[in-house]
Amino acid sequence: MPDFEHVEDVIEWLQPMGYAAFWEETRPYRLTLQDRASCDAQIARGDVPEALVLRGLKTLARVELTRKLGLERRIWHPPGAPH
């Protein structure tokens, strides 16, 4: 499991994941999301496009992991500025 230090670490981790990978990679965190069977059914019926479901799931996962892990935003420093 990745070691997250900032919210941006979670965002960068989630960003490249496809639908199937999302479910596998987030399983160890035991997130309280809508269950996969329900999401799969909505997609199969054509109620919601897979890309939209995935975007929503990633947003919910980011919010929950941020809260659970007590993460904050990374402080941005302009190039060349002292840290």
mmCIF file of N, CA and C in Angstrom:
data_model
loop_
_atom_site.group_PDB
_atom_site.id
_atom_site.type_symbol
_atom_site.label_atom_id
_atom_site.label_comp_id
_atom_site.label_asym_id
_atom_site.label_seq_id
_atom_site.Cartn_x
_atom_site.Cartn_y
_atom_site.Cartn_z
ATOM 1 N N MET A 1 0.856 -1.182 0.000
ATOM 2 C CA MET A 1 0.000 0.000 0.000
ATOM 3 C C MET A 1 0.897 1.239 0.000
ATOM 4 N N PRO A 2 0.498 2.224 -0.781
ATOM 5 C CA PRO A 2 1.282 3.455 -0.824
ATOM 6 C C PRO A 2 1.276 4.180 0.512
ATOM 7 N N ASP A 3 2.325 4.948 0.732
ATOM 8 C CA ASP A 3 2.433 5.767 1.932
ATOM 9 C C ASP A 3 2.077 7.197 1.537
ATOM 10 N N PHE A 4 0.902 7.647 1.916
ATOM 11 C CA PHE A 4 0.428 8.979 1.548
ATOM 12 C C PHE A 4 0.850 10.000 2.595
ATOM 13 N N GLU A 5 1.456 11.091 2.127
ATOM 14 C CA GLU A 5 1.816 12.177 3.029
ATOM 15 C C GLU A 5 0.909 13.387 2.845
ATOM 16 N N HIS A 6 0.385 13.547 1.641
ATOM 17 C CA HIS A 6 -0.443 14.713 1.312
ATOM 18 C C HIS A 6 -1.633 14.285 0.458
ATOM 19 N N VAL A 7 -2.628 15.149 0.390
ATOM 20 C CA VAL A 7 -3.808 14.897 -0.444
ATOM 21 C C VAL A 7 -3.382 14.650 -1.887
ATOM 22 N N GLU A 8 -2.407 15.407 -2.357
ATOM 23 C CA GLU A 8 -1.956 15.269 -3.746
ATOM 24 C C GLU A 8 -1.386 13.884 -4.039
ATOM 25 N N ASP A 9 -0.820 13.232 -3.015
ATOM 26 C CA ASP A 9 -0.322 11.867 -3.193
ATOM 27 C C ASP A 9 -1.473 10.916 -3.521
ATOM 28 N N VAL A 10 -2.597 11.112 -2.865
ATOM 29 C CA VAL A 10 -3.786 10.292 -3.126
ATOM 30 C C VAL A 10 -4.299 10.571 -4.540
ATOM 31 N N ILE A 11 -4.385 11.835 -4.904
ATOM 32 C CA ILE A 11 -4.857 12.219 -6.237
ATOM 33 C C ILE A 11 -3.972 11.601 -7.310
ATOM 34 N N GLU A 12 -2.653 11.696 -7.139
ATOM 35 C CA GLU A 12 -1.710 11.145 -8.121
ATOM 36 C C GLU A 12 -1.800 9.627 -8.195
ATOM 37 N N TRP A 13 -2.103 8.980 -7.092
ATOM 38 C CA TRP A 13 -2.249 7.528 -7.050
ATOM 39 C C TRP A 13 -3.527 7.091 -7.774
ATOM 40 N N LEU A 14 -4.614 7.809 -7.535
ATOM 41 C CA LEU A 14 -5.902 7.440 -8.126
ATOM 42 C C LEU A 14 -5.984 7.773 -9.619
ATOM 43 N N GLN A 15 -5.350 8.840 -10.045
ATOM 44 C CA GLN A 15 -5.529 9.386 -11.395
ATOM 45 C C GLN A 15 -5.399 8.353 -12.515
ATOM 46 N N PRO A 16 -4.344 7.550 -12.577
ATOM 47 C CA PRO A 16 -4.218 6.642 -13.726
ATOM 48 C C PRO A 16 -5.066 5.375 -13.664
ATOM 49 N N MET A 17 -5.741 5.128 -12.557
ATOM 50 C CA MET A 17 -6.490 3.876 -12.401
ATOM 51 C C MET A 17 -7.708 3.803 -13.295
ATOM 52 N N GLY A 18 -7.882 2.644 -13.896
ATOM 53 C CA GLY A 18 -9.109 2.349 -14.612
ATOM 54 C C GLY A 18 -10.130 1.792 -13.626
ATOM 55 N N TYR A 19 -11.301 1.461 -14.141
ATOM 56 C CA TYR A 19 -12.411 1.004 -13.299
ATOM 57 C C TYR A 19 -12.059 -0.256 -12.497
ATOM 58 N N ALA A 20 -11.578 -1.290 -13.179
ATOM 59 C CA ALA A 20 -11.265 -2.550 -12.488
ATOM 60 C C ALA A 20 -10.117 -2.359 -11.497
ATOM 61 N N ALA A 21 -9.090 -1.632 -11.896
ATOM 62 C CA ALA A 21 -7.942 -1.399 -11.018
ATOM 63 C C ALA A 21 -8.362 -0.618 -9.780
ATOM 64 N N PHE A 22 -9.286 0.312 -9.937
ATOM 65 C CA PHE A 22 -9.752 1.093 -8.793
ATOM 66 C C PHE A 22 -10.251 0.185 -7.680
ATOM 67 N N TRP A 23 -11.086 -0.777 -8.039
ATOM 68 C CA TRP A 23 -11.656 -1.664 -7.022
ATOM 69 C C TRP A 23 -10.577 -2.504 -6.355
ATOM 70 N N GLU A 24 -9.612 -2.996 -7.126
ATOM 71 C CA GLU A 24 -8.533 -3.807 -6.567
ATOM 72 C C GLU A 24 -7.621 -2.992 -5.649
ATOM 73 N N GLU A 25 -7.217 -1.833 -6.124
ATOM 74 C CA GLU A 25 -6.240 -1.019 -5.398
ATOM 75 C C GLU A 25 -6.805 -0.383 -4.121
ATOM 76 N N THR A 26 -8.082 -0.080 -4.123
ATOM 77 C CA THR A 26 -8.670 0.571 -2.944
ATOM 78 C C THR A 26 -9.211 -0.424 -1.916
ATOM 79 N N ARG A 27 -9.322 -1.690 -2.282
ATOM 80 C CA ARG A 27 -9.887 -2.702 -1.369
ATOM 81 C C ARG A 27 -9.229 -2.698 0.012
ATOM 82 N N PRO A 28 -7.895 -2.644 0.112
ATOM 83 C CA PRO A 28 -7.273 -2.701 1.444
ATOM 84 C C PRO A 28 -7.664 -1.548 2.377
ATOM 85 N N TYR A 29 -8.152 -0.457 1.816
ATOM 86 C CA TYR A 29 -8.505 0.709 2.644
ATOM 87 C C TYR A 29 -9.917 0.636 3.213
ATOM 88 N N ARG A 30 -10.689 -0.360 2.774
ATOM 89 C CA ARG A 30 -12.049 -0.573 3.290
ATOM 90 C C ARG A 30 -12.874 0.723 3.287
ATOM 91 N N LEU A 31 -12.913 1.344 2.118
ATOM 92 C CA LEU A 31 -13.651 2.594 1.975
ATOM 93 C C LEU A 31 -15.152 2.331 1.992
ATOM 94 N N THR A 32 -15.913 3.302 2.447
ATOM 95 C CA THR A 32 -17.367 3.166 2.509
ATOM 96 C C THR A 32 -17.975 3.801 1.266
ATOM 97 N N LEU A 33 -17.789 3.121 0.148
ATOM 98 C CA LEU A 33 -18.309 3.580 -1.139
ATOM 99 C C LEU A 33 -19.522 2.740 -1.508
ATOM 100 N N GLN A 34 -20.208 3.175 -2.553
ATOM 101 C CA GLN A 34 -21.274 2.336 -3.089
ATOM 102 C C GLN A 34 -20.625 1.019 -3.525
ATOM 103 N N ASP A 35 -21.290 -0.103 -3.317
ATOM 104 C CA ASP A 35 -20.671 -1.381 -3.637
ATOM 105 C C ASP A 35 -20.512 -1.564 -5.145
ATOM 106 N N ARG A 36 -19.535 -2.376 -5.503
ATOM 107 C CA ARG A 36 -19.208 -2.562 -6.918
ATOM 108 C C ARG A 36 -20.369 -3.148 -7.706
ATOM 109 N N ALA A 37 -21.070 -4.086 -7.129
ATOM 110 C CA ALA A 37 -22.187 -4.709 -7.851
ATOM 111 C C ALA A 37 -23.212 -3.663 -8.272
ATOM 112 N N SER A 38 -23.488 -2.726 -7.412
ATOM 113 C CA SER A 38 -24.430 -1.655 -7.732
ATOM 114 C C SER A 38 -23.888 -0.767 -8.846
ATOM 115 N N CYS A 39 -22.602 -0.416 -8.752
ATOM 116 C CA CYS A 39 -21.986 0.401 -9.805
ATOM 117 C C CYS A 39 -21.985 -0.344 -11.132
ATOM 118 N N ASP A 40 -21.611 -1.625 -11.103
ATOM 119 C CA ASP A 40 -21.599 -2.437 -12.320
ATOM 120 C C ASP A 40 -22.990 -2.489 -12.953
ATOM 121 N N ALA A 41 -24.008 -2.635 -12.131
ATOM 122 C CA ALA A 41 -25.379 -2.716 -12.640
ATOM 123 C C ALA A 41 -25.802 -1.401 -13.287
ATOM 124 N N GLN A 42 -25.467 -0.280 -12.679
ATOM 125 C CA GLN A 42 -25.815 1.021 -13.255
ATOM 126 C C GLN A 42 -25.154 1.207 -14.616
ATOM 127 N N ILE A 43 -23.893 0.783 -14.710
ATOM 128 C CA ILE A 43 -23.160 0.891 -15.977
ATOM 129 C C ILE A 43 -23.775 -0.042 -17.016
ATOM 130 N N ALA A 44 -24.056 -1.286 -16.627
ATOM 131 C CA ALA A 44 -24.614 -2.288 -17.540
ATOM 132 C C ALA A 44 -25.974 -1.872 -18.094
ATOM 133 N N ARG A 45 -26.782 -1.225 -17.245
ATOM 134 C CA ARG A 45 -28.103 -0.765 -17.696
ATOM 135 C C ARG A 45 -28.002 0.484 -18.569
ATOM 136 N N GLY A 46 -26.855 1.098 -18.571
ATOM 137 C CA GLY A 46 -26.688 2.329 -19.335
ATOM 138 C C GLY A 46 -27.184 3.557 -18.602
ATOM 139 N N ASP A 47 -27.397 3.416 -17.294
ATOM 140 C CA ASP A 47 -27.865 4.550 -16.497
ATOM 141 C C ASP A 47 -26.798 5.639 -16.392
ATOM 142 N N VAL A 48 -25.543 5.204 -16.246
ATOM 143 C CA VAL A 48 -24.432 6.133 -16.042
ATOM 144 C C VAL A 48 -23.217 5.587 -16.785
ATOM 145 N N PRO A 49 -22.498 6.445 -17.507
ATOM 146 C CA PRO A 49 -21.284 5.971 -18.179
ATOM 147 C C PRO A 49 -20.213 5.546 -17.163
ATOM 148 N N GLU A 50 -19.445 4.540 -17.517
ATOM 149 C CA GLU A 50 -18.395 4.047 -16.626
ATOM 150 C C GLU A 50 -17.445 5.161 -16.206
ATOM 151 N N ALA A 51 -17.077 6.026 -17.144
ATOM 152 C CA ALA A 51 -16.132 7.111 -16.830
ATOM 153 C C ALA A 51 -16.682 8.028 -15.746
ATOM 154 N N LEU A 52 -17.976 8.288 -15.766
ATOM 155 C CA LEU A 52 -18.588 9.156 -14.758
ATOM 156 C C LEU A 52 -18.632 8.459 -13.395
ATOM 157 N N VAL A 53 -18.966 7.181 -13.396
ATOM 158 C CA VAL A 53 -18.977 6.408 -12.148
ATOM 159 C C VAL A 53 -17.575 6.410 -11.550
ATOM 160 N N LEU A 54 -16.569 6.162 -12.386
ATOM 161 C CA LEU A 54 -15.190 6.114 -11.909
ATOM 162 C C LEU A 54 -14.749 7.466 -11.359
ATOM 163 N N ARG A 55 -15.102 8.536 -12.039
ATOM 164 C CA ARG A 55 -14.740 9.870 -11.558
ATOM 165 C C ARG A 55 -15.350 10.131 -10.169
ATOM 166 N N GLY A 56 -16.609 9.757 -10.007
ATOM 167 C CA GLY A 56 -17.264 9.929 -8.712
ATOM 168 C C GLY A 56 -16.636 9.073 -7.627
ATOM 169 N N LEU A 57 -16.320 7.832 -7.958
ATOM 170 C CA LEU A 57 -15.689 6.940 -6.992
ATOM 171 C C LEU A 57 -14.329 7.471 -6.551
ATOM 172 N N LYS A 58 -13.557 7.968 -7.507
ATOM 173 C CA LYS A 58 -12.237 8.515 -7.178
ATOM 174 C C LYS A 58 -12.365 9.738 -6.266
ATOM 175 N N THR A 59 -13.347 10.571 -6.541
ATOM 176 C CA THR A 59 -13.558 11.742 -5.693
ATOM 177 C C THR A 59 -13.918 11.317 -4.271
ATOM 178 N N LEU A 60 -14.839 10.385 -4.148
ATOM 179 C CA LEU A 60 -15.235 9.902 -2.826
ATOM 180 C C LEU A 60 -14.068 9.226 -2.104
ATOM 181 N N ALA A 61 -13.272 8.463 -2.845
ATOM 182 C CA ALA A 61 -12.113 7.802 -2.246
ATOM 183 C C ALA A 61 -11.105 8.834 -1.748
ATOM 184 N N ARG A 62 -10.860 9.875 -2.542
ATOM 185 C CA ARG A 62 -9.930 10.924 -2.133
ATOM 186 C C ARG A 62 -10.401 11.590 -0.844
ATOM 187 N N VAL A 63 -11.667 11.928 -0.796
ATOM 188 C CA VAL A 63 -12.217 12.591 0.385
ATOM 189 C C VAL A 63 -12.106 11.681 1.615
ATOM 190 N N GLU A 64 -12.483 10.432 1.460
ATOM 191 C CA GLU A 64 -12.451 9.524 2.602
ATOM 192 C C GLU A 64 -11.030 9.232 3.067
ATOM 193 N N LEU A 65 -10.109 8.993 2.134
ATOM 194 C CA LEU A 65 -8.725 8.739 2.530
ATOM 195 C C LEU A 65 -8.100 9.968 3.182
ATOM 196 N N THR A 66 -8.415 11.143 2.670
ATOM 197 C CA THR A 66 -7.915 12.379 3.262
ATOM 198 C C THR A 66 -8.360 12.489 4.714
ATOM 199 N N ARG A 67 -9.619 12.199 4.952
ATOM 200 C CA ARG A 67 -10.172 12.274 6.310
ATOM 201 C C ARG A 67 -9.581 11.187 7.203
ATOM 202 N N LYS A 68 -9.603 9.933 6.728
ATOM 203 C CA LYS A 68 -9.112 8.805 7.529
ATOM 204 C C LYS A 68 -7.640 8.957 7.914
ATOM 205 N N LEU A 69 -6.841 9.457 6.977
ATOM 206 C CA LEU A 69 -5.399 9.532 7.187
ATOM 207 C C LEU A 69 -4.940 10.898 7.702
ATOM 208 N N GLY A 70 -5.877 11.823 7.847
ATOM 209 C CA GLY A 70 -5.539 13.147 8.355
ATOM 210 C C GLY A 70 -4.594 13.918 7.450
ATOM 211 N N LEU A 71 -4.802 13.783 6.148
ATOM 212 C CA LEU A 71 -3.898 14.417 5.182
ATOM 213 C C LEU A 71 -4.248 15.879 4.959
ATOM 214 N N GLU A 72 -3.240 16.642 4.615
ATOM 215 C CA GLU A 72 -3.418 18.043 4.252
ATOM 216 C C GLU A 72 -2.830 18.264 2.869
ATOM 217 N N ARG A 73 -3.121 19.420 2.297
ATOM 218 C CA ARG A 73 -2.576 19.777 0.990
ATOM 219 C C ARG A 73 -1.077 20.014 1.090
ATOM 220 N N ARG A 74 -0.371 19.670 0.024
ATOM 221 C CA ARG A 74 1.061 19.920 -0.070
ATOM 222 C C ARG A 74 1.269 21.421 -0.246
ATOM 223 N N ILE A 75 2.216 21.973 0.473
ATOM 224 C CA ILE A 75 2.515 23.395 0.330
ATOM 225 C C ILE A 75 3.371 23.579 -0.914
ATOM 226 N N TRP A 76 2.923 24.457 -1.787
ATOM 227 C CA TRP A 76 3.630 24.708 -3.027
ATOM 228 C C TRP A 76 4.674 25.786 -2.806
ATOM 229 N N HIS A 77 5.862 25.524 -3.301
ATOM 230 C CA HIS A 77 6.947 26.497 -3.233
ATOM 231 C C HIS A 77 7.340 26.859 -4.659
ATOM 232 N N PRO A 78 7.388 28.136 -5.006
ATOM 233 C CA PRO A 78 7.806 28.517 -6.355
ATOM 234 C C PRO A 78 9.220 28.023 -6.647
ATOM 235 N N PRO A 79 9.483 27.675 -7.891
ATOM 236 C CA PRO A 79 10.839 27.224 -8.245
ATOM 237 C C PRO A 79 11.872 28.263 -7.835
ATOM 238 N N GLY A 80 12.935 27.794 -7.209
ATOM 239 C CA GLY A 80 14.017 28.685 -6.788
ATOM 240 C C GLY A 80 13.807 29.332 -5.443
ATOM 241 N N ALA A 81 12.614 29.204 -4.877
ATOM 242 C CA ALA A 81 12.343 29.811 -3.567
ATOM 243 C C ALA A 81 12.868 28.906 -2.470
ATOM 244 N N PRO A 82 13.347 29.480 -1.366
ATOM 245 C CA PRO A 82 13.804 28.632 -0.252
ATOM 246 C C PRO A 82 12.614 27.898 0.375
ATOM 247 N N HIS A 83 12.854 26.703 0.875
ATOM 248 C CA HIS A 83 11.788 25.909 1.507
ATOM 249 C C HIS A 83 11.816 26.163 2.950
#
